């Protein structure tokens, strides 16, 4: 049973518009959430994170929103740029000896020029 | 970029042969992780290490073993490779078990024929 779900395998957005990527989780023990970006033939790159004590975290064009009651988080990219085209993974971790990450299956974002 | 080197980057081998993948870090981080990435599954944790000679199993550990004799090296071994272990393998490191994100290497593409 997947504890972290990204239900949209792909998303296309026009350059300059907002990209919204969504992620749902089922494990109420998760207290730290991350977004990673992955280009082909490279490893995932950390993008932004949020702790469960917050509901929003912002870093430049990237904002992550957390709705704990709905067990839902989203990543907003404004404005979207062609270089943002990549696979985006959300991940979650909870209290534990090594803070293992549980990943969603990823969303392929394509930003059209 | 975090100093993480995975070797080899690509490998093709036959069913039943032993395979060892190496992850080398220059960051002196305590935690190291091995993941595999498969279509539709995102990244799944195989094994992790929280110190020299300290390792534990992840979500998909069957058929894999690991060793960590030095802080900088984390080895993943497939004792007798099977076709179901064809995947892309990623190593990650983390500084501590707090709010530090994991940083990933560029992966090893392993094909088992």
CSV table of C-alpha atoms in Angstrom, one decimal:
chain,number,residue,atom,x,y,z
A,1,UNK,CA,0.0,0.0,0.0
A,2,UNK,CA,1.5,3.3,-1.1
A,3,UNK,CA,1.8,5.7,1.8
A,4,UNK,CA,2.8,8.6,-0.5
A,5,UNK,CA,0.8,9.1,-3.7
A,6,UNK,CA,1.3,11.4,-6.7
A,7,UNK,CA,-1.8,10.7,-8.7
A,8,UNK,CA,-0.8,12.7,-11.8
A,9,UNK,CA,1.9,11.0,-13.8
A,10,UNK,CA,2.3,14.0,-16.0
A,11,UNK,CA,1.5,17.7,-16.2
A,12,UNK,CA,2.0,20.2,-19.0
A,13,UNK,CA,2.1,24.0,-18.4
A,14,UNK,CA,2.8,27.0,-20.5
A,15,UNK,CA,5.9,29.0,-19.8
A,16,UNK,CA,5.2,31.8,-17.3
A,17,UNK,CA,2.2,30.2,-15.8
A,18,UNK,CA,1.8,28.5,-12.5
A,19,UNK,CA,2.6,24.8,-12.1
A,20,UNK,CA,0.9,22.9,-9.3
A,21,UNK,CA,2.0,19.5,-8.3
A,22,UNK,CA,0.1,17.5,-5.8
A,23,UNK,CA,0.9,14.8,-3.3
A,24,UNK,CA,-1.2,12.8,-0.8
A,25,UNK,CA,-0.1,10.7,2.1
A,26,UNK,CA,-1.8,8.2,4.4
A,27,UNK,CA,0.6,7.9,7.4
A,28,UNK,CA,-0.3,10.4,10.1
A,29,UNK,CA,3.2,9.8,11.7
A,30,UNK,CA,4.9,11.7,8.8
A,31,UNK,CA,6.2,15.0,10.1
A,32,UNK,CA,8.6,16.2,7.4
A,33,UNK,CA,8.0,16.5,3.7
A,34,UNK,CA,10.3,17.2,0.8
A,35,UNK,CA,10.2,17.8,-2.9
A,36,UNK,CA,12.9,16.5,-5.2
A,37,UNK,CA,13.5,17.3,-8.9
A,38,UNK,CA,15.0,14.8,-11.2
A,39,UNK,CA,16.5,15.2,-14.7
A,40,UNK,CA,17.2,12.1,-16.9
A,41,UNK,CA,20.4,10.3,-16.1
A,42,UNK,CA,20.9,12.3,-12.9
A,43,UNK,CA,20.1,11.7,-9.2
A,44,UNK,CA,17.2,13.5,-7.5
A,45,UNK,CA,18.0,17.0,-6.4
A,46,UNK,CA,16.5,18.4,-3.2
A,47,UNK,CA,14.2,21.4,-3.9
A,48,UNK,CA,12.3,22.4,-0.8
A,49,UNK,CA,11.0,21.0,2.4
A,50,UNK,CA,8.3,21.6,5.0
A,51,UNK,CA,7.9,20.6,8.6
A,52,UNK,CA,4.5,19.5,9.9
A,53,UNK,CA,4.5,22.5,12.3
A,54,UNK,CA,4.2,24.8,9.3
A,55,UNK,CA,1.6,25.1,6.5
A,56,UNK,CA,3.7,27.0,4.0
A,57,UNK,CA,7.3,27.3,3.0
A,58,UNK,CA,8.6,29.5,0.2
A,59,UNK,CA,11.9,29.6,-1.6
A,60,UNK,CA,12.1,31.9,-4.6
A,61,UNK,CA,9.7,30.6,-7.3
A,62,UNK,CA,8.9,27.5,-5.3
A,63,UNK,CA,6.3,27.3,-2.5
A,64,UNK,CA,5.1,24.1,-0.7
A,65,UNK,CA,1.8,24.0,1.0
A,66,UNK,CA,0.8,21.5,3.6
A,67,UNK,CA,-2.7,20.6,4.7
A,68,UNK,CA,-2.4,18.2,7.6
A,69,UNK,CA,-6.1,17.6,8.0
A,70,UNK,CA,-6.4,16.5,4.4
A,71,UNK,CA,-3.0,14.8,4.4
A,72,UNK,CA,-2.1,16.7,1.3
A,73,UNK,CA,0.8,18.8,0.1
A,74,UNK,CA,1.4,20.7,-3.1
A,75,UNK,CA,4.3,22.4,-4.8
A,76,UNK,CA,3.7,25.6,-6.7
A,77,UNK,CA,6.2,26.9,-9.2
A,78,UNK,CA,5.6,30.5,-10.3
A,79,UNK,CA,6.5,31.5,-13.0
A,80,UNK,CA,7.2,28.2,-14.7
A,81,UNK,CA,10.3,28.0,-16.9
A,82,UNK,CA,11.3,25.5,-19.6
A,83,UNK,CA,14.3,24.5,-17.4
A,84,UNK,CA,11.7,23.3,-14.8
A,85,UNK,CA,10.8,20.4,-17.0
A,86,UNK,CA,11.7,17.3,-15.0
A,87,UNK,CA,10.2,14.6,-12.8
A,88,UNK,CA,9.1,15.8,-9.4
A,89,UNK,CA,9.0,13.5,-6.5
A,90,UNK,CA,7.4,14.2,-3.1
A,91,UNK,CA,8.8,12.4,-0.1
A,92,UNK,CA,7.9,12.1,3.5
A,93,UNK,CA,9.6,10.9,6.7
A,94,UNK,CA,8.5,10.4,10.3
A,95,UNK,CA,10.2,9.8,13.7
A,96,UNK,CA,12.7,7.0,13.4
A,97,UNK,CA,16.3,6.1,13.9
A,98,UNK,CA,17.4,7.2,10.4
A,99,UNK,CA,14.5,9.3,9.0
A,100,UNK,CA,13.9,7.0,6.0
A,101,UNK,CA,12.2,8.7,3.2
A,102,UNK,CA,9.0,7.3,1.5
A,103,UNK,CA,8.7,8.6,-2.0
A,104,UNK,CA,5.7,9.1,-4.3
A,105,UNK,CA,5.9,7.7,-7.9
A,106,UNK,CA,6.7,11.1,-9.4
A,107,UNK,CA,5.1,13.6,-11.8
A,108,UNK,CA,6.6,14.5,-15.1
A,109,UNK,CA,6.3,18.3,-15.5
A,110,UNK,CA,6.7,19.7,-19.0
A,111,UNK,CA,6.9,23.5,-19.4
A,112,UNK,CA,6.1,24.5,-22.9
A,113,UNK,CA,7.8,27.6,-24.4
B,1,UNK,CA,26.9,19.3,-5.4
B,2,UNK,CA,27.2,16.8,-2.5
B,3,UNK,CA,30.4,14.7,-2.9
B,4,UNK,CA,28.8,11.4,-3.8
B,5,UNK,CA,30.2,9.0,-6.4
B,6,UNK,CA,28.5,5.8,-7.5
B,7,UNK,CA,30.4,3.1,-9.4
B,8,UNK,CA,29.9,1.7,-11.8
B,9,UNK,CA,27.5,4.0,-13.6
B,10,UNK,CA,26.3,1.2,-15.9
B,11,UNK,CA,26.5,-2.5,-15.7
B,12,UNK,CA,25.1,-5.4,-17.6
B,13,UNK,CA,25.4,-8.9,-16.1
B,14,UNK,CA,23.8,-12.3,-16.2
B,15,UNK,CA,21.3,-13.9,-13.9
B,16,UNK,CA,22.9,-15.7,-11.1
B,17,UNK,CA,26.1,-13.7,-10.9
B,18,UNK,CA,27.1,-11.6,-7.9
B,19,UNK,CA,27.1,-7.9,-8.3
B,20,UNK,CA,28.5,-5.2,-6.0
B,21,UNK,CA,27.7,-1.5,-6.3
B,22,UNK,CA,29.8,1.1,-4.5
B,23,UNK,CA,28.8,4.5,-3.1
B,24,UNK,CA,31.6,6.8,-2.0
B,25,UNK,CA,31.1,10.1,-0.1
B,26,UNK,CA,33.5,12.9,0.7
B,27,UNK,CA,31.2,14.7,3.1
B,28,UNK,CA,31.8,12.6,6.2
B,29,UNK,CA,28.0,12.2,6.7
B,30,UNK,CA,26.8,9.6,9.2
B,31,UNK,CA,23.8,8.3,7.3
B,32,UNK,CA,23.9,6.5,3.9
B,33,UNK,CA,21.1,4.9,2.0
B,34,UNK,CA,20.5,2.7,-1.0
B,35,UNK,CA,17.3,3.1,-3.1
B,36,UNK,CA,16.1,1.5,-6.3
B,37,UNK,CA,13.9,3.4,-8.8
B,38,UNK,CA,11.5,1.5,-11.0
B,39,UNK,CA,8.7,2.9,-13.2
B,40,UNK,CA,5.5,3.5,-11.3
B,41,UNK,CA,7.2,3.1,-7.9
B,42,UNK,CA,9.3,6.1,-7.4
B,43,UNK,CA,12.3,5.4,-5.2
B,44,UNK,CA,12.2,2.6,-2.7
B,45,UNK,CA,14.6,2.1,0.2
B,46,UNK,CA,16.7,-1.1,0.1
B,47,UNK,CA,19.1,-0.7,3.1
B,48,UNK,CA,20.5,2.1,5.1
B,49,UNK,CA,23.4,2.7,7.4
B,50,UNK,CA,23.6,5.0,10.5
B,51,UNK,CA,27.3,4.5,11.1
B,52,UNK,CA,30.3,2.2,10.4
B,53,UNK,CA,29.1,-1.4,10.7
B,54,UNK,CA,25.6,-0.2,11.6
B,55,UNK,CA,23.0,-1.1,8.9
B,56,UNK,CA,19.4,-1.9,8.7
B,57,UNK,CA,16.8,-3.1,6.2
B,58,UNK,CA,14.5,-0.9,4.2
B,59,UNK,CA,11.2,-1.6,2.3
B,60,UNK,CA,12.7,-3.9,-0.4
B,61,UNK,CA,15.7,-5.6,1.2
B,62,UNK,CA,15.2,-9.2,0.0
B,63,UNK,CA,18.0,-10.4,-2.2
B,64,UNK,CA,20.3,-7.5,-1.2
B,65,UNK,CA,23.1,-7.1,1.4
B,66,UNK,CA,25.1,-4.1,2.4
B,67,UNK,CA,28.4,-3.4,4.2
B,68,UNK,CA,29.9,-0.3,5.6
B,69,UNK,CA,33.5,-0.7,6.9
B,70,UNK,CA,34.4,3.0,6.5
B,71,UNK,CA,32.4,6.2,6.9
B,72,UNK,CA,32.9,7.1,3.3
B,73,UNK,CA,32.0,3.8,1.6
B,74,UNK,CA,28.6,1.9,1.5
B,75,UNK,CA,28.5,-1.2,-0.7
B,76,UNK,CA,25.4,-2.9,-2.0
B,77,UNK,CA,25.7,-6.5,-3.0
B,78,UNK,CA,23.3,-8.7,-5.0
B,79,UNK,CA,24.6,-12.2,-4.1
B,80,UNK,CA,22.9,-13.9,-7.0
B,81,UNK,CA,21.3,-11.4,-9.4
B,82,UNK,CA,17.9,-11.9,-10.8
B,83,UNK,CA,16.1,-10.2,-13.7
B,84,UNK,CA,13.7,-8.5,-11.2
B,85,UNK,CA,16.7,-6.6,-9.8
B,86,UNK,CA,17.2,-4.8,-13.1
B,87,UNK,CA,16.7,-1.2,-12.0
B,88,UNK,CA,18.4,2.1,-11.4
B,89,UNK,CA,20.1,2.2,-8.0
B,90,UNK,CA,20.7,5.5,-6.1
B,91,UNK,CA,22.8,6.1,-3.1
B,92,UNK,CA,22.0,9.0,-0.8
B,93,UNK,CA,23.7,10.6,2.2
B,94,UNK,CA,22.4,12.6,5.1
B,95,UNK,CA,24.2,14.6,7.8
B,96,UNK,CA,22.1,13.7,10.7
B,97,UNK,CA,18.6,12.5,11.6
B,98,UNK,CA,17.2,15.9,12.0
B,99,UNK,CA,15.8,18.1,9.3
B,100,UNK,CA,18.6,17.7,6.9
B,101,UNK,CA,17.5,16.5,3.4
B,102,UNK,CA,19.1,13.5,1.8
B,103,UNK,CA,21.4,14.2,-1.1
B,104,UNK,CA,21.7,11.7,-4.0
B,105,UNK,CA,24.3,10.4,-6.3
B,106,UNK,CA,23.8,10.1,-10.0
B,107,UNK,CA,22.8,6.5,-10.0
B,108,UNK,CA,23.9,3.1,-11.4
B,109,UNK,CA,21.9,1.6,-14.2
B,110,UNK,CA,22.0,-2.2,-13.7
B,111,UNK,CA,20.6,-4.6,-16.3
B,112,UNK,CA,20.4,-8.3,-15.5
B,113,UNK,CA,19.9,-10.6,-18.5
